PDB file of C-alpha atoms in Angstrom:
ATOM      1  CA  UNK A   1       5.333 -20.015  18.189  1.00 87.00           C
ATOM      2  CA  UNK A   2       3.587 -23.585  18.359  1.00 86.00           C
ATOM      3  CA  UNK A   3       6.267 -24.402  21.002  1.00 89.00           C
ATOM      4  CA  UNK A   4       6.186 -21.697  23.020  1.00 91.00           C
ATOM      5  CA  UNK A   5       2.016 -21.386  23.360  1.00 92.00           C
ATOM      6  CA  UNK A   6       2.290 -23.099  26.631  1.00 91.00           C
ATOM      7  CA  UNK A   7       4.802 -20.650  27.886  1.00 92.00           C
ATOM      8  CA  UNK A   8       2.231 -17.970  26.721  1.00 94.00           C
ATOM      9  CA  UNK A   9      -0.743 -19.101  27.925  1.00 93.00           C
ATOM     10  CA  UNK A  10       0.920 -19.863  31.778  1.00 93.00           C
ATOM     11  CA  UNK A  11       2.373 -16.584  31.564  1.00 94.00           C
ATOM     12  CA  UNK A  12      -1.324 -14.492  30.683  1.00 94.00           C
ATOM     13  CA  UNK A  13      -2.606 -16.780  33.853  1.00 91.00           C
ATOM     14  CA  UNK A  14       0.068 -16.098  36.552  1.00 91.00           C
ATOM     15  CA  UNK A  15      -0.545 -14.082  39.231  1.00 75.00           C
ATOM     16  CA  UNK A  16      -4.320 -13.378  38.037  1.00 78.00           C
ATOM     17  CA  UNK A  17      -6.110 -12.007  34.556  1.00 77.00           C
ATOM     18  CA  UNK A  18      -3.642  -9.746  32.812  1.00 86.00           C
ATOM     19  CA  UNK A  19      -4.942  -7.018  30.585  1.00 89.00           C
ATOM     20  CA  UNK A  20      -5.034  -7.181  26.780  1.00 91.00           C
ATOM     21  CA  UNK A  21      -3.010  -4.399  26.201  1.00 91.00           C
ATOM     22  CA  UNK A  22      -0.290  -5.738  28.381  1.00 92.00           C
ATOM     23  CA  UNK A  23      -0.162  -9.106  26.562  1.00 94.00           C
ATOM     24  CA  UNK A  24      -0.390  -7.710  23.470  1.00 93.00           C
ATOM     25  CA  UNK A  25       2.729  -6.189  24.472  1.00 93.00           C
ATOM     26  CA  UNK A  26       4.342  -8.566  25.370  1.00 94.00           C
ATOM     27  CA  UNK A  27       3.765 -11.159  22.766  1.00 95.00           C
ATOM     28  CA  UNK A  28       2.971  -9.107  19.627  1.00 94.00           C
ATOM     29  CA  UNK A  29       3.000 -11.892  17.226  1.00 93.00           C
ATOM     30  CA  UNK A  30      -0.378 -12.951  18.397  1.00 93.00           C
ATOM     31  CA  UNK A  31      -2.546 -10.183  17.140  1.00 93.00           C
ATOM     32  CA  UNK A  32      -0.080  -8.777  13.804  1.00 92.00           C
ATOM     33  CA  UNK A  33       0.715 -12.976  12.786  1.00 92.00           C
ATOM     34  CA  UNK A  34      -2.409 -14.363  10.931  1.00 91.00           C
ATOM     35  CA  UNK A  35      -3.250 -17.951  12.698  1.00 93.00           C
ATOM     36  CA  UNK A  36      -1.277 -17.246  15.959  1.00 95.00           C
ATOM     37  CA  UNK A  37      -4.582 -16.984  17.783  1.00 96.00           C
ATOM     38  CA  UNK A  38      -5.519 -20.019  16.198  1.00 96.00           C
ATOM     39  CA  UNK A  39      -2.787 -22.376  17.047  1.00 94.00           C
ATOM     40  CA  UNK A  40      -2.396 -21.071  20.579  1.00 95.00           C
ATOM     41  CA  UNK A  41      -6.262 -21.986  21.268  1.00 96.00           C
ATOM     42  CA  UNK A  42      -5.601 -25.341  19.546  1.00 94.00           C
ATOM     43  CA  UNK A  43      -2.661 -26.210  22.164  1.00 92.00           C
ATOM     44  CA  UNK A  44      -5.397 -25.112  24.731  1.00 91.00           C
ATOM     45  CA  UNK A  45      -8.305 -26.966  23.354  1.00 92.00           C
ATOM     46  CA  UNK A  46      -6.618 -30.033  20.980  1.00 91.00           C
ATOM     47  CA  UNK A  47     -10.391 -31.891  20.556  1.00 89.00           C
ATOM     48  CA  UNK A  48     -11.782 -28.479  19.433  1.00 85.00           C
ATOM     49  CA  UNK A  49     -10.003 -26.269  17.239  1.00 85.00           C
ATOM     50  CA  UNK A  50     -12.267 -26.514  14.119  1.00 92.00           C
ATOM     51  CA  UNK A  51     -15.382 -27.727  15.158  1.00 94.00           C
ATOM     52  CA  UNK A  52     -17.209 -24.252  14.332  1.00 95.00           C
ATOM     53  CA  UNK A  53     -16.467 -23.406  11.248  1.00 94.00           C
ATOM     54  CA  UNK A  54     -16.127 -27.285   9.924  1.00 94.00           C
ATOM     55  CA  UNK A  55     -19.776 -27.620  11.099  1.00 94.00           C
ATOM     56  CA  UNK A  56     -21.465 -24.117  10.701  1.00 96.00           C
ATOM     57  CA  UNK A  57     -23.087 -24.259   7.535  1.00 94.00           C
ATOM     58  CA  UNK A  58     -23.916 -27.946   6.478  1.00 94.00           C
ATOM     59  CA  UNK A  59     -24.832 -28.228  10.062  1.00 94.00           C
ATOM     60  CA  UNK A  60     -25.554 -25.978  12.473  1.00 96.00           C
ATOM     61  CA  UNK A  61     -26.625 -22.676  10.847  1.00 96.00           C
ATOM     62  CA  UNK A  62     -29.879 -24.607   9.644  1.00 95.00           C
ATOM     63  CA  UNK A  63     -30.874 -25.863  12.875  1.00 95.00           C
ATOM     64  CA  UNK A  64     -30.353 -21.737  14.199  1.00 95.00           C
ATOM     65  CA  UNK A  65     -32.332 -20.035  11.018  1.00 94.00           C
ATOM     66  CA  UNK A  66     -34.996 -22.910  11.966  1.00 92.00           C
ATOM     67  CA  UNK A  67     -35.270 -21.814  15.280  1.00 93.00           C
ATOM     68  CA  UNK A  68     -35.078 -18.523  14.905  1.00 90.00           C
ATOM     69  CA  UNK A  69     -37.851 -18.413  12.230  1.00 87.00           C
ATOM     70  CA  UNK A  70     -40.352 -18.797  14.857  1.00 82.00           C
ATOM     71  CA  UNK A  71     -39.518 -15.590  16.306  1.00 76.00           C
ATOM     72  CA  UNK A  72     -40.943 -14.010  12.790  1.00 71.00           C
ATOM     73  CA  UNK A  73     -37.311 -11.289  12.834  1.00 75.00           C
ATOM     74  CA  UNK A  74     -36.841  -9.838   9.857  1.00 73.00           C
ATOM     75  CA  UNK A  75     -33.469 -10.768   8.893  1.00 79.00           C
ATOM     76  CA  UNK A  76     -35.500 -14.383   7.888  1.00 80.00           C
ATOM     77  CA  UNK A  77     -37.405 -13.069   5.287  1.00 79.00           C
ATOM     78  CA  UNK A  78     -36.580 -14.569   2.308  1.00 82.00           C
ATOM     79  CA  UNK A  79     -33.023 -16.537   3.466  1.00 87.00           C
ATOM     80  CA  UNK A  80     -34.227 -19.921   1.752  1.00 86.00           C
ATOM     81  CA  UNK A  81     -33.363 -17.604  -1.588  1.00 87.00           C
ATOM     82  CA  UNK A  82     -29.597 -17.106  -0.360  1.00 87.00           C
ATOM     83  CA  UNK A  83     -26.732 -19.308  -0.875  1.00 91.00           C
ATOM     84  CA  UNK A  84     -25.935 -22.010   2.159  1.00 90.00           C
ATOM     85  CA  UNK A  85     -22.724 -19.409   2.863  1.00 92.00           C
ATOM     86  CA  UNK A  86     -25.027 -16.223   2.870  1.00 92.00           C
ATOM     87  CA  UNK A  87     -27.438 -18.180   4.920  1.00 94.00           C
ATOM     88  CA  UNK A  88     -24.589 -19.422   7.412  1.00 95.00           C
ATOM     89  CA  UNK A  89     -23.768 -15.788   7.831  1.00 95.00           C
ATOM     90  CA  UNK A  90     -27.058 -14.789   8.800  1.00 93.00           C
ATOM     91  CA  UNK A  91     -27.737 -17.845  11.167  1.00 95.00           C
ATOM     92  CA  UNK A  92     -24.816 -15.740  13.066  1.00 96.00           C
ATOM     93  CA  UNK A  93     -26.472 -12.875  13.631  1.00 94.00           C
ATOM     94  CA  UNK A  94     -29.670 -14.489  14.332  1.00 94.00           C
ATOM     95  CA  UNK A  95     -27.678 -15.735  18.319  1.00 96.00           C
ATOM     96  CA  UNK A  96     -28.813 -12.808  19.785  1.00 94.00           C
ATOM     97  CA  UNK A  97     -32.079 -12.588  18.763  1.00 91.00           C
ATOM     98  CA  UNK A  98     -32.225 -16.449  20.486  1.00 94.00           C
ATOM     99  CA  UNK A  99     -30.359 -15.398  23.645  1.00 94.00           C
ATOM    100  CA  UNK A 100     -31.401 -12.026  24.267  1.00 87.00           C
ATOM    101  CA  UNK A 101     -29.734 -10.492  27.204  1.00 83.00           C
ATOM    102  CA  UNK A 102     -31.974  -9.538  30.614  1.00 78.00           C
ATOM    103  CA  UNK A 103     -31.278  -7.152  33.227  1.00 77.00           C
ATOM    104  CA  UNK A 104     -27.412  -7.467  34.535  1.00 76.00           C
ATOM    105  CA  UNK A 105     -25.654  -5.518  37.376  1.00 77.00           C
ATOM    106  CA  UNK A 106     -22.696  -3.825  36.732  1.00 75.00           C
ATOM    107  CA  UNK A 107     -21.295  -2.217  40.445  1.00 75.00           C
ATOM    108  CA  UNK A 108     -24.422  -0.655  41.397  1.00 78.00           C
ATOM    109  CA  UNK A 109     -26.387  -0.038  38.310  1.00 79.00           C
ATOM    110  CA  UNK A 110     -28.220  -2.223  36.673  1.00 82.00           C
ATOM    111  CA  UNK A 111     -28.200  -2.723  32.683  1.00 83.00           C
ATOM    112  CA  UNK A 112     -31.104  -3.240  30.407  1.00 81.00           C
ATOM    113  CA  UNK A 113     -29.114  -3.498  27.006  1.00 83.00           C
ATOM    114  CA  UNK A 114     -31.138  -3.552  23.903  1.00 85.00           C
ATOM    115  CA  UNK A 115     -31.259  -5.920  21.194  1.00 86.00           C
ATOM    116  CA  UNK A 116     -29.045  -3.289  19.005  1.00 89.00           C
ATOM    117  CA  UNK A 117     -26.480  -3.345  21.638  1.00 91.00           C
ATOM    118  CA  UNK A 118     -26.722  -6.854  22.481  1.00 92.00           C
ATOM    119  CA  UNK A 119     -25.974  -7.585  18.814  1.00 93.00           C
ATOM    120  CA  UNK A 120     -23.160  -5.300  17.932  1.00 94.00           C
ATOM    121  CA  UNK A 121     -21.000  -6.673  21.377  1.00 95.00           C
ATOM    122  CA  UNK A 122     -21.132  -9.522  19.135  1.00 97.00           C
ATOM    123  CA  UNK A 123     -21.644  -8.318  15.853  1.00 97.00           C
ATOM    124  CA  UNK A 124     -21.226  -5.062  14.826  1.00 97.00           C
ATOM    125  CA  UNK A 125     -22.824  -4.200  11.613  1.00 96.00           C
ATOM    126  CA  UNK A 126     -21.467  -1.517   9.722  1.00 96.00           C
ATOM    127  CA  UNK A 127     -21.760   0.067   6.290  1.00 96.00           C
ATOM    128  CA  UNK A 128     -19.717  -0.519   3.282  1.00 95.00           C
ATOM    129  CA  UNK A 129     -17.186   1.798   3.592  1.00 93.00           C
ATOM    130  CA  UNK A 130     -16.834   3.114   7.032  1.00 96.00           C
ATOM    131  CA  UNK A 131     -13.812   4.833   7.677  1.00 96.00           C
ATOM    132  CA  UNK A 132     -11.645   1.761  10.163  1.00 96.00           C
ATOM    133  CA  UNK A 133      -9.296   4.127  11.622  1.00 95.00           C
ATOM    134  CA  UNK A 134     -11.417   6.821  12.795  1.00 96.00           C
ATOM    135  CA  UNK A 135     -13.978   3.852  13.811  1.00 97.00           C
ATOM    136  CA  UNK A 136     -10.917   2.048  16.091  1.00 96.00           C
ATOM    137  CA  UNK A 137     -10.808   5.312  17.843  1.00 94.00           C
ATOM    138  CA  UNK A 138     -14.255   4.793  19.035  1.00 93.00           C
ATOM    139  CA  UNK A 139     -14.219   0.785  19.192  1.00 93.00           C
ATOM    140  CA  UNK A 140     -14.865  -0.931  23.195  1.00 89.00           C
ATOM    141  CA  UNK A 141     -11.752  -2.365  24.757  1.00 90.00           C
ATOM    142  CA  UNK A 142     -12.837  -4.253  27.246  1.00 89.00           C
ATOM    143  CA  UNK A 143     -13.480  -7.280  24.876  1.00 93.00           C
ATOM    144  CA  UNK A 144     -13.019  -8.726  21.905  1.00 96.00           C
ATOM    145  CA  UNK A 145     -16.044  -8.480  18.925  1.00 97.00           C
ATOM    146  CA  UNK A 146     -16.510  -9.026  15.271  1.00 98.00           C
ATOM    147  CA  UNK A 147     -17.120  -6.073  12.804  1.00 98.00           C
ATOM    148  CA  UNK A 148     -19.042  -7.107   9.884  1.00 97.00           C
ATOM    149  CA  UNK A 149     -19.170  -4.084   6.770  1.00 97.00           C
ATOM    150  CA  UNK A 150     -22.036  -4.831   4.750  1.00 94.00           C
ATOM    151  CA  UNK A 151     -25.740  -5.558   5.464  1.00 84.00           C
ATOM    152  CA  UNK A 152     -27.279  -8.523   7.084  1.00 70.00           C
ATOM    153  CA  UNK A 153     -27.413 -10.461   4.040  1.00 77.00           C
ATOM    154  CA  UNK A 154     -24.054  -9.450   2.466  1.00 86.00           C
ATOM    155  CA  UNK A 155     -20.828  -9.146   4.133  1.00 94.00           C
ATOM    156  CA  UNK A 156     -18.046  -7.354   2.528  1.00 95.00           C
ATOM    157  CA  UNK A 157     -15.148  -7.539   5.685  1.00 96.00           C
ATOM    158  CA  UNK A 158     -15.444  -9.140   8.439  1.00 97.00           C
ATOM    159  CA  UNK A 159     -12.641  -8.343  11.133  1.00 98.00           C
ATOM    160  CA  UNK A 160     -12.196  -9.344  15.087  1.00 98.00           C
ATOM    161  CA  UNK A 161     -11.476  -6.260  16.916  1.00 97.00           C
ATOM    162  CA  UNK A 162      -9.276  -6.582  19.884  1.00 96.00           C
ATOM    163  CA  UNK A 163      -8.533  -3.932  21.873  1.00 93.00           C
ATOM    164  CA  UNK A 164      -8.341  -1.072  18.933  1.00 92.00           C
ATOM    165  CA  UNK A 165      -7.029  -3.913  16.648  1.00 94.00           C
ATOM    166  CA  UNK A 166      -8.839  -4.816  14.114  1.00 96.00           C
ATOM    167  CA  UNK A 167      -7.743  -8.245  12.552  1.00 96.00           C
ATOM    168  CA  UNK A 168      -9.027  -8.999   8.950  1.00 96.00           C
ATOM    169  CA  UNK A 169     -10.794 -12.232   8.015  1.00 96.00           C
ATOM    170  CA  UNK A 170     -11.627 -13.938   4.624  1.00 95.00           C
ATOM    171  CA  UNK A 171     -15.333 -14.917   6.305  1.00 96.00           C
ATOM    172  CA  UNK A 172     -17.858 -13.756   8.578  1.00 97.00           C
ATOM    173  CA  UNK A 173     -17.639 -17.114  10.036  1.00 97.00           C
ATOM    174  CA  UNK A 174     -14.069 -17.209   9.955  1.00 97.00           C
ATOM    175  CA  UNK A 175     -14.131 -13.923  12.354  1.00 98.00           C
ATOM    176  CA  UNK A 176     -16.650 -15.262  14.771  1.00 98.00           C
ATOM    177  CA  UNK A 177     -14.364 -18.406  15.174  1.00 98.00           C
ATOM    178  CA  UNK A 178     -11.412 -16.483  15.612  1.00 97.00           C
ATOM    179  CA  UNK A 179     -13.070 -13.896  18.129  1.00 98.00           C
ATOM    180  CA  UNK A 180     -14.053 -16.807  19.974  1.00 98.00           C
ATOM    181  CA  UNK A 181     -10.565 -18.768  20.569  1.00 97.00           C
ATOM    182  CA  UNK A 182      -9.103 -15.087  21.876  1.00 97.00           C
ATOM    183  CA  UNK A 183     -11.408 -15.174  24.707  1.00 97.00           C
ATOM    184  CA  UNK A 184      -9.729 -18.494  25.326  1.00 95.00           C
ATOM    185  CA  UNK A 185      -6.125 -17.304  24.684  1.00 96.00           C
ATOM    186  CA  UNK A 186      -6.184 -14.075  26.890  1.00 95.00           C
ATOM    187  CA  UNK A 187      -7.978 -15.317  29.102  1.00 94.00           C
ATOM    188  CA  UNK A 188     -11.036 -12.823  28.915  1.00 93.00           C
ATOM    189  CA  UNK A 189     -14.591 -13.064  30.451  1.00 93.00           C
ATOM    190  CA  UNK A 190     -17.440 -12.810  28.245  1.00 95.00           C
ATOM    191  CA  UNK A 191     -18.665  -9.463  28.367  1.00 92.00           C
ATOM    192  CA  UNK A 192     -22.134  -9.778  30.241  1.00 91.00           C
ATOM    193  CA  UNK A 193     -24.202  -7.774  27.198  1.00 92.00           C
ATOM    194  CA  UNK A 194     -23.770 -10.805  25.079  1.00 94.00           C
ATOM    195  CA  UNK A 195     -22.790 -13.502  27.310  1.00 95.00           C
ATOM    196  CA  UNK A 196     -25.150 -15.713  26.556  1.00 96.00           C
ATOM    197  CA  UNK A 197     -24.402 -16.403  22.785  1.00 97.00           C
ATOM    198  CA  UNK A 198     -20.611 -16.754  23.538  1.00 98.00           C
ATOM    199  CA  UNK A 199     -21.826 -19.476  26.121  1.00 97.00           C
ATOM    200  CA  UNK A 200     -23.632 -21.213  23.690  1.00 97.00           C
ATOM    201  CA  UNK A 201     -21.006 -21.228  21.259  1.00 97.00           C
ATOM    202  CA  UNK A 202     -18.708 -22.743  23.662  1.00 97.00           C
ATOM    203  CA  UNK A 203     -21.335 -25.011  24.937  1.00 96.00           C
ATOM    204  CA  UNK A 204     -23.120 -25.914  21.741  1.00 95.00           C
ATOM    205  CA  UNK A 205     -20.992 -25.769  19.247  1.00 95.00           C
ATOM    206  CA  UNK A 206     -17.235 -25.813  20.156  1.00 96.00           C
ATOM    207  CA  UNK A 207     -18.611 -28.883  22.693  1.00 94.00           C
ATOM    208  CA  UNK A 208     -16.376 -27.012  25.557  1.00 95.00           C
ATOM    209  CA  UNK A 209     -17.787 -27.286  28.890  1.00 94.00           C
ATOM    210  CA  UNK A 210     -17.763 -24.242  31.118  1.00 94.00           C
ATOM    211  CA  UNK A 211     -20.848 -22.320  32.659  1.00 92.00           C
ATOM    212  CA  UNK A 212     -23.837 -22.079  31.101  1.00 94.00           C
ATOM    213  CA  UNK A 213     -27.286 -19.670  31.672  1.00 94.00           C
ATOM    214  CA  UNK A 214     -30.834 -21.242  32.262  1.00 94.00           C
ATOM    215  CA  UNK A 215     -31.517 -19.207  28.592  1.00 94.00           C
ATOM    216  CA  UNK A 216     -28.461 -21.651  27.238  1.00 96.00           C
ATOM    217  CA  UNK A 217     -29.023 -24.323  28.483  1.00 96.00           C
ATOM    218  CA  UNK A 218     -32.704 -24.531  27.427  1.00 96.00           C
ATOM    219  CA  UNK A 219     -31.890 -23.403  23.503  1.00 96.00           C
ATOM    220  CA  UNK A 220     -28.924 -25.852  23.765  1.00 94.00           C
ATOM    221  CA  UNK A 221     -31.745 -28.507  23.857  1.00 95.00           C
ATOM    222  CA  UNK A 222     -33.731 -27.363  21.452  1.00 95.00           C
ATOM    223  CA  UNK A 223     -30.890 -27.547  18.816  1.00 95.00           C
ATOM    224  CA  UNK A 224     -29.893 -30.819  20.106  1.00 93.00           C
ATOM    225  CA  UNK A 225     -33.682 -32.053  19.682  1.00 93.00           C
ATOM    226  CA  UNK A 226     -33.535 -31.037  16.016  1.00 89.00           C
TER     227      UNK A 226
END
């Protein structure tokens, strides 16, 4: 697999954006293989593979919950009493509430998501328990996410959901990570809801350069400054 992830990733390019169903079928080790997704993003990006998830919580989730204090959001209250793991995984789902999402267009209508939508696109917060397969049924296709059962101070599973797949992960972090390198491998566009926090992942934190918002580029600075 390591020596064919060229082959793959010239093949999901050629002759335009191919869809996720269609490359899923056509290299099926990638999404039922744990690490395949992985190693194909570290042929892609060799200088970046584990930057995330080497750096999250010693590193970067305190310079997020410190910004994102100032915005007073409940999911803050009381974090300095969690464990730096519990606290990484809320510094995740504190992106949104820094990049909140303004009007978009989509064809002719324009989109006003909320911050509840904005944050499941990336996110998705569900209870303990929720039944997978029936939820799959309902799942978006368009792009890949991260479903999180638990609360926001305690998750239980954390999967990345691609295209009515759900692929299991030991962490929260661990999902975001992964979630991240498949937009990379299949070649997928950010969906325009949450945008904005996958750019400054890329930006920020992976160190990848690629196009950023105004929003971005000005929170970008502020970690940096810290």
């Amino acid at each position: 697999m390591e020596e064919t992830a060229i082959h793959r990733a010239k093949w999901i390019r050629a002759n335009g954006t191919k869809a996720v169903v269609n490359i899923m079928m056509e290299f099926p080790r990638l999404v039922d293989t744990p690490g395949m997704i992985s190693q194909d993003f570290m042929m892609l990006q060799p200088e970046a593979p584990d930057k995330l998830t080497a750096n999250w919580n010693t590193l970067f989730a305190p310079r997020i919950i410190s910004l994102a204090q100032k915005e007073k959001t409940e999911i803050t209250k009381n974090i300095d009493l969690l464990s730096a793991d519990k606290q990484g995984e809320v510094a995740l789902q504190l992106l949104p509430v820094l990049l909140p999402t303004g009007v978009y267009k989509v064809g002719k209508k324009m989109c006003r998501p909320s911050r509840l939508e904005l944050s499941r696109a990336f996110i998705d917060v569900q209870p303990v328990g929720t039944n997978l397969a029936e939820y799959l049924t309902k799942a978006p296709t368009e792009y890949p996410f991260v479903l999180m059962l638990g609360d926001g101070h305690q998750c239980s599973q954390a999967f990345v959901v691609i295209n009515g797949t759900a692929l299991e992960h030991p962490s929260l972090l661990g999902a975001v990570d992964v979630c991240f390198k498949a937009f990379f491998v299949f070649d997928i566009a950010y969906p325009k809801v949450c945008s904005k926090v996958w750019e400054f992942i890329q930006t920020a934190l992976f160190e990848i350069p690629g196009q950023e918002a105004n929003e971005v580029k000005i929170l970008r600075a502020q970690f940096n400054s810290i």
